[in-house]
mmCIF file of C-alpha atoms in Angstrom:
data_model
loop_
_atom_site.group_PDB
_atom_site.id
_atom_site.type_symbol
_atom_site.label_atom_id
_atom_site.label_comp_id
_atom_site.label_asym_id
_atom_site.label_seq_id
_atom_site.Cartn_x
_atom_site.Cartn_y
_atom_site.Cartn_z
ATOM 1 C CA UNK C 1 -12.021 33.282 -85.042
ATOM 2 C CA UNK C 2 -13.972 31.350 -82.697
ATOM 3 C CA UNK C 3 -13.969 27.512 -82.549
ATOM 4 C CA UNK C 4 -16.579 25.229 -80.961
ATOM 5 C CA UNK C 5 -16.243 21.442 -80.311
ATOM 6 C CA UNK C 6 -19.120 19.696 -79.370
ATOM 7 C CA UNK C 7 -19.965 15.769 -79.808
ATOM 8 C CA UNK C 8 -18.008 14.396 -76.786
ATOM 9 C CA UNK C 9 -19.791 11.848 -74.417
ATOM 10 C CA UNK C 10 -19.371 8.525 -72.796
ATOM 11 C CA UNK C 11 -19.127 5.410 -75.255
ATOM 12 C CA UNK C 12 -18.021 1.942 -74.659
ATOM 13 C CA UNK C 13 -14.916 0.314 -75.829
ATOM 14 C CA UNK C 14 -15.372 -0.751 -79.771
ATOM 15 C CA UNK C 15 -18.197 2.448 -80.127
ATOM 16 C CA UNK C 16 -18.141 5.230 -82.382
ATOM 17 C CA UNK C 17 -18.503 9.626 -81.831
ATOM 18 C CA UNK C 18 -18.626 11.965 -84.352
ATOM 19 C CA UNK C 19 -17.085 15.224 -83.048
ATOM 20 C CA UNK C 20 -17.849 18.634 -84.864
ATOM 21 C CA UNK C 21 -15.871 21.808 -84.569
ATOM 22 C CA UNK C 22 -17.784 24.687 -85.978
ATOM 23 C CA UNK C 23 -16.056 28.161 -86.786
ATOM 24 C CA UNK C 24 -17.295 31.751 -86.367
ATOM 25 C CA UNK C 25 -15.316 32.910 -90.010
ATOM 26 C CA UNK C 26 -16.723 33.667 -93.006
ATOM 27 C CA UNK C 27 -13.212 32.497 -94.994
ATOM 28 C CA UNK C 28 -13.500 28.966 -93.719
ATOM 29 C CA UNK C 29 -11.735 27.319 -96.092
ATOM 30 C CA UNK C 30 -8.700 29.186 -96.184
ATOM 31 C CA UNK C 31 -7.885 27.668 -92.608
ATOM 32 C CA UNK C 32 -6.240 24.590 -91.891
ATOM 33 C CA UNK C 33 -7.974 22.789 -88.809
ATOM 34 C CA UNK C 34 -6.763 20.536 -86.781
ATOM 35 C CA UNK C 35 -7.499 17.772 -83.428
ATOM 36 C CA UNK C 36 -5.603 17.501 -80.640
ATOM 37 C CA UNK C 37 -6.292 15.520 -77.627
ATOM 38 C CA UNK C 38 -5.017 16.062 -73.913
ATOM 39 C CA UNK C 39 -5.544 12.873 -71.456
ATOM 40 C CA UNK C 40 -5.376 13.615 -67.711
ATOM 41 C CA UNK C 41 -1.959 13.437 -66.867
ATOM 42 C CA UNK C 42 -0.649 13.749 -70.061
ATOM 43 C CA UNK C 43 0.575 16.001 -72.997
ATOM 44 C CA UNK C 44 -1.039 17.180 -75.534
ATOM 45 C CA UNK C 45 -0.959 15.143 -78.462
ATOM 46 C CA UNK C 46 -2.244 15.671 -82.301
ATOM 47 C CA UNK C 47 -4.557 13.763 -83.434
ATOM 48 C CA UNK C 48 -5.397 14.382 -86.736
ATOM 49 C CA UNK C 49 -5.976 18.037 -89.264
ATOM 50 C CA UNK C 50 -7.112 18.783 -92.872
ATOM 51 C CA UNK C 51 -6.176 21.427 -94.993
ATOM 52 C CA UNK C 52 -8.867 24.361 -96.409
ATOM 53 C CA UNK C 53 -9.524 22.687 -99.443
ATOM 54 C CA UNK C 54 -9.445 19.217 -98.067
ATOM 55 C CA UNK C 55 -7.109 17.714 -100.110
ATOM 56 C CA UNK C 56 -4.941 16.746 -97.519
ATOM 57 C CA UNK C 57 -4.788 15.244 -94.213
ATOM 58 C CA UNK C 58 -2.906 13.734 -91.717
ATOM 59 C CA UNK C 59 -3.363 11.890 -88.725
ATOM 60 C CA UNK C 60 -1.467 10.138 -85.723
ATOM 61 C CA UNK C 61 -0.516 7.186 -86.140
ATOM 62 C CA UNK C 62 -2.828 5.869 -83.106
ATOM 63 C CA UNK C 63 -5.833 6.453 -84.812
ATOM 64 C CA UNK C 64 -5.039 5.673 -88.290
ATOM 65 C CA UNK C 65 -7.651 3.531 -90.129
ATOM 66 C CA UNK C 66 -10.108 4.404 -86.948
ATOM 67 C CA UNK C 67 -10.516 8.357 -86.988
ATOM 68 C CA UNK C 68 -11.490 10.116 -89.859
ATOM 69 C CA UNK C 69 -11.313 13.736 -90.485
ATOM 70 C CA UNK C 70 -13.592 15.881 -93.140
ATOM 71 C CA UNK C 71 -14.917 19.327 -93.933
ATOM 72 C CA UNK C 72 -17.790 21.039 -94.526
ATOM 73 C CA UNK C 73 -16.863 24.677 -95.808
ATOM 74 C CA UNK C 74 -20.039 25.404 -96.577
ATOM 75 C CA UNK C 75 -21.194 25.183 -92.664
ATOM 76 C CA UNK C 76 -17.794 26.309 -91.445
ATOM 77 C CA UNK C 77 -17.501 23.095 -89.556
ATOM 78 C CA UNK C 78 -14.715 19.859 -89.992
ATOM 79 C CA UNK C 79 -15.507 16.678 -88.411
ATOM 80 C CA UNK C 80 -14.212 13.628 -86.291
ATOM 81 C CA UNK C 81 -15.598 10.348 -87.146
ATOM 82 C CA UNK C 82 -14.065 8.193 -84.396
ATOM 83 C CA UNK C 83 -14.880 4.414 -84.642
ATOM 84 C CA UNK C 84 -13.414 1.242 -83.115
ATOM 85 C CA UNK C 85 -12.921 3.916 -79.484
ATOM 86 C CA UNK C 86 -11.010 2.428 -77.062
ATOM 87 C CA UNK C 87 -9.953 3.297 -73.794
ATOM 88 C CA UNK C 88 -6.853 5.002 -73.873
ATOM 89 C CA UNK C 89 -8.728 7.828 -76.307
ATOM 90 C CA UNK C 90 -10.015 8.928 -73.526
ATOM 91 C CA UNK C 91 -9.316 12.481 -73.250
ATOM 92 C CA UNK C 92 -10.351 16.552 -73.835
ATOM 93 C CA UNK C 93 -10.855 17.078 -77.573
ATOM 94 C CA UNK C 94 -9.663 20.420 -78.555
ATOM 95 C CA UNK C 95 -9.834 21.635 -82.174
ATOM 96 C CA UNK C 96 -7.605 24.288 -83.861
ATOM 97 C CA UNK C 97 -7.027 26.952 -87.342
ATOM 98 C CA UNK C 98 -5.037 28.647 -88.461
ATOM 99 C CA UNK C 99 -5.364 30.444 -91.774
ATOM 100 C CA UNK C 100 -2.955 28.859 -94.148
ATOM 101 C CA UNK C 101 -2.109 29.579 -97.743
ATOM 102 C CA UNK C 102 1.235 27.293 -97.917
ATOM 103 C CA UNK C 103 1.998 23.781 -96.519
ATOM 104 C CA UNK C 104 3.321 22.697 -93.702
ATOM 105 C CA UNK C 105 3.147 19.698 -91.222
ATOM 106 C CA UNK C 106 -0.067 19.335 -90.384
ATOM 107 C CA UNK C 107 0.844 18.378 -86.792
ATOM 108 C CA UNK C 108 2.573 21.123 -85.356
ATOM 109 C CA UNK C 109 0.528 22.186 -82.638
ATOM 110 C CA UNK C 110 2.480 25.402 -82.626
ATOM 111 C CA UNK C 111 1.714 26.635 -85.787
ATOM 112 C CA UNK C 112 -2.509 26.587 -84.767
ATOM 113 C CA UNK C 113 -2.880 30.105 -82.855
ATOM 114 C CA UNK C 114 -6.982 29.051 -82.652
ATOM 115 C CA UNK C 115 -8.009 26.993 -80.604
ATOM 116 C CA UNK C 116 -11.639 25.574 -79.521
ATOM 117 C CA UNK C 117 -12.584 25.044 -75.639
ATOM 118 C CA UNK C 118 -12.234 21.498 -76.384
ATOM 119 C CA UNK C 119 -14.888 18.295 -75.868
ATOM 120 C CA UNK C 120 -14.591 15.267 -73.355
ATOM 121 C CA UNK C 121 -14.507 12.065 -74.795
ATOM 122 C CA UNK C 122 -14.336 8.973 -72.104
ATOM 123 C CA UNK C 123 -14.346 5.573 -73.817
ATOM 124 C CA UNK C 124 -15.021 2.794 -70.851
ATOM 125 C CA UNK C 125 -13.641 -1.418 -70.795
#
């Protein structure tokens, strides 16, 4: 499985992205897929994930009512809808799968063995 973020750029404080991360599997929506961010200097941190069907998802607590996750299975792709940006989301984007067929928490970086290239995202004051 191959993973490709794309959608990162330079936005001021208060803009909006959209990040996409598009897969190279034909069973798309039998994978869980999740967002993770890594700031310079800092650990990686989740951000937010939805399940294959969509029916669930879960996000950090930073970006709650800002961020919004969403699939399409049809084009193999989930999506980041970031609004209300502010500086300390600065950071590499990286998205992640892993084929799942029971639950478990969405934020475990550990349980993703996928994992995209990852997108920069700089918000500026």
């Amino acid at each position: 499985v191959q993973l490709q973020a794309s959608g990162g750029g330079l936005v001021q404080a208060g803009g909006s992205l959209r990040l996409s991360c598009a897969a190279s599997v034909r069973t798309f929506s039998t994978y869980v897929v999740g967002w993770f961010r890594q700031a310079p200097g800092k650990e990686r941190e989740f951000v937010a994930a939805i399940t294959g069907s969509g029916d669930r998802t879960d996000y950090a607590d930073s970006v709650k009512g800002r961020f919004t996750v969403s699939r399409d299975n049809a084009k193999s792709t989930v999506y980041l809808q970031m609004n209300s940006l502010k500086p300390e989301d600065t950071a590499v984007y990286h998205c992640a799968a892993v084929r799942a067929f029971v639950d478990f928490p969405l934020s475990l970086a550990a349980r993703y063995n996928y994992w995209g290239q990852g997108t920069l995202v700089t918000v500026s004051s």
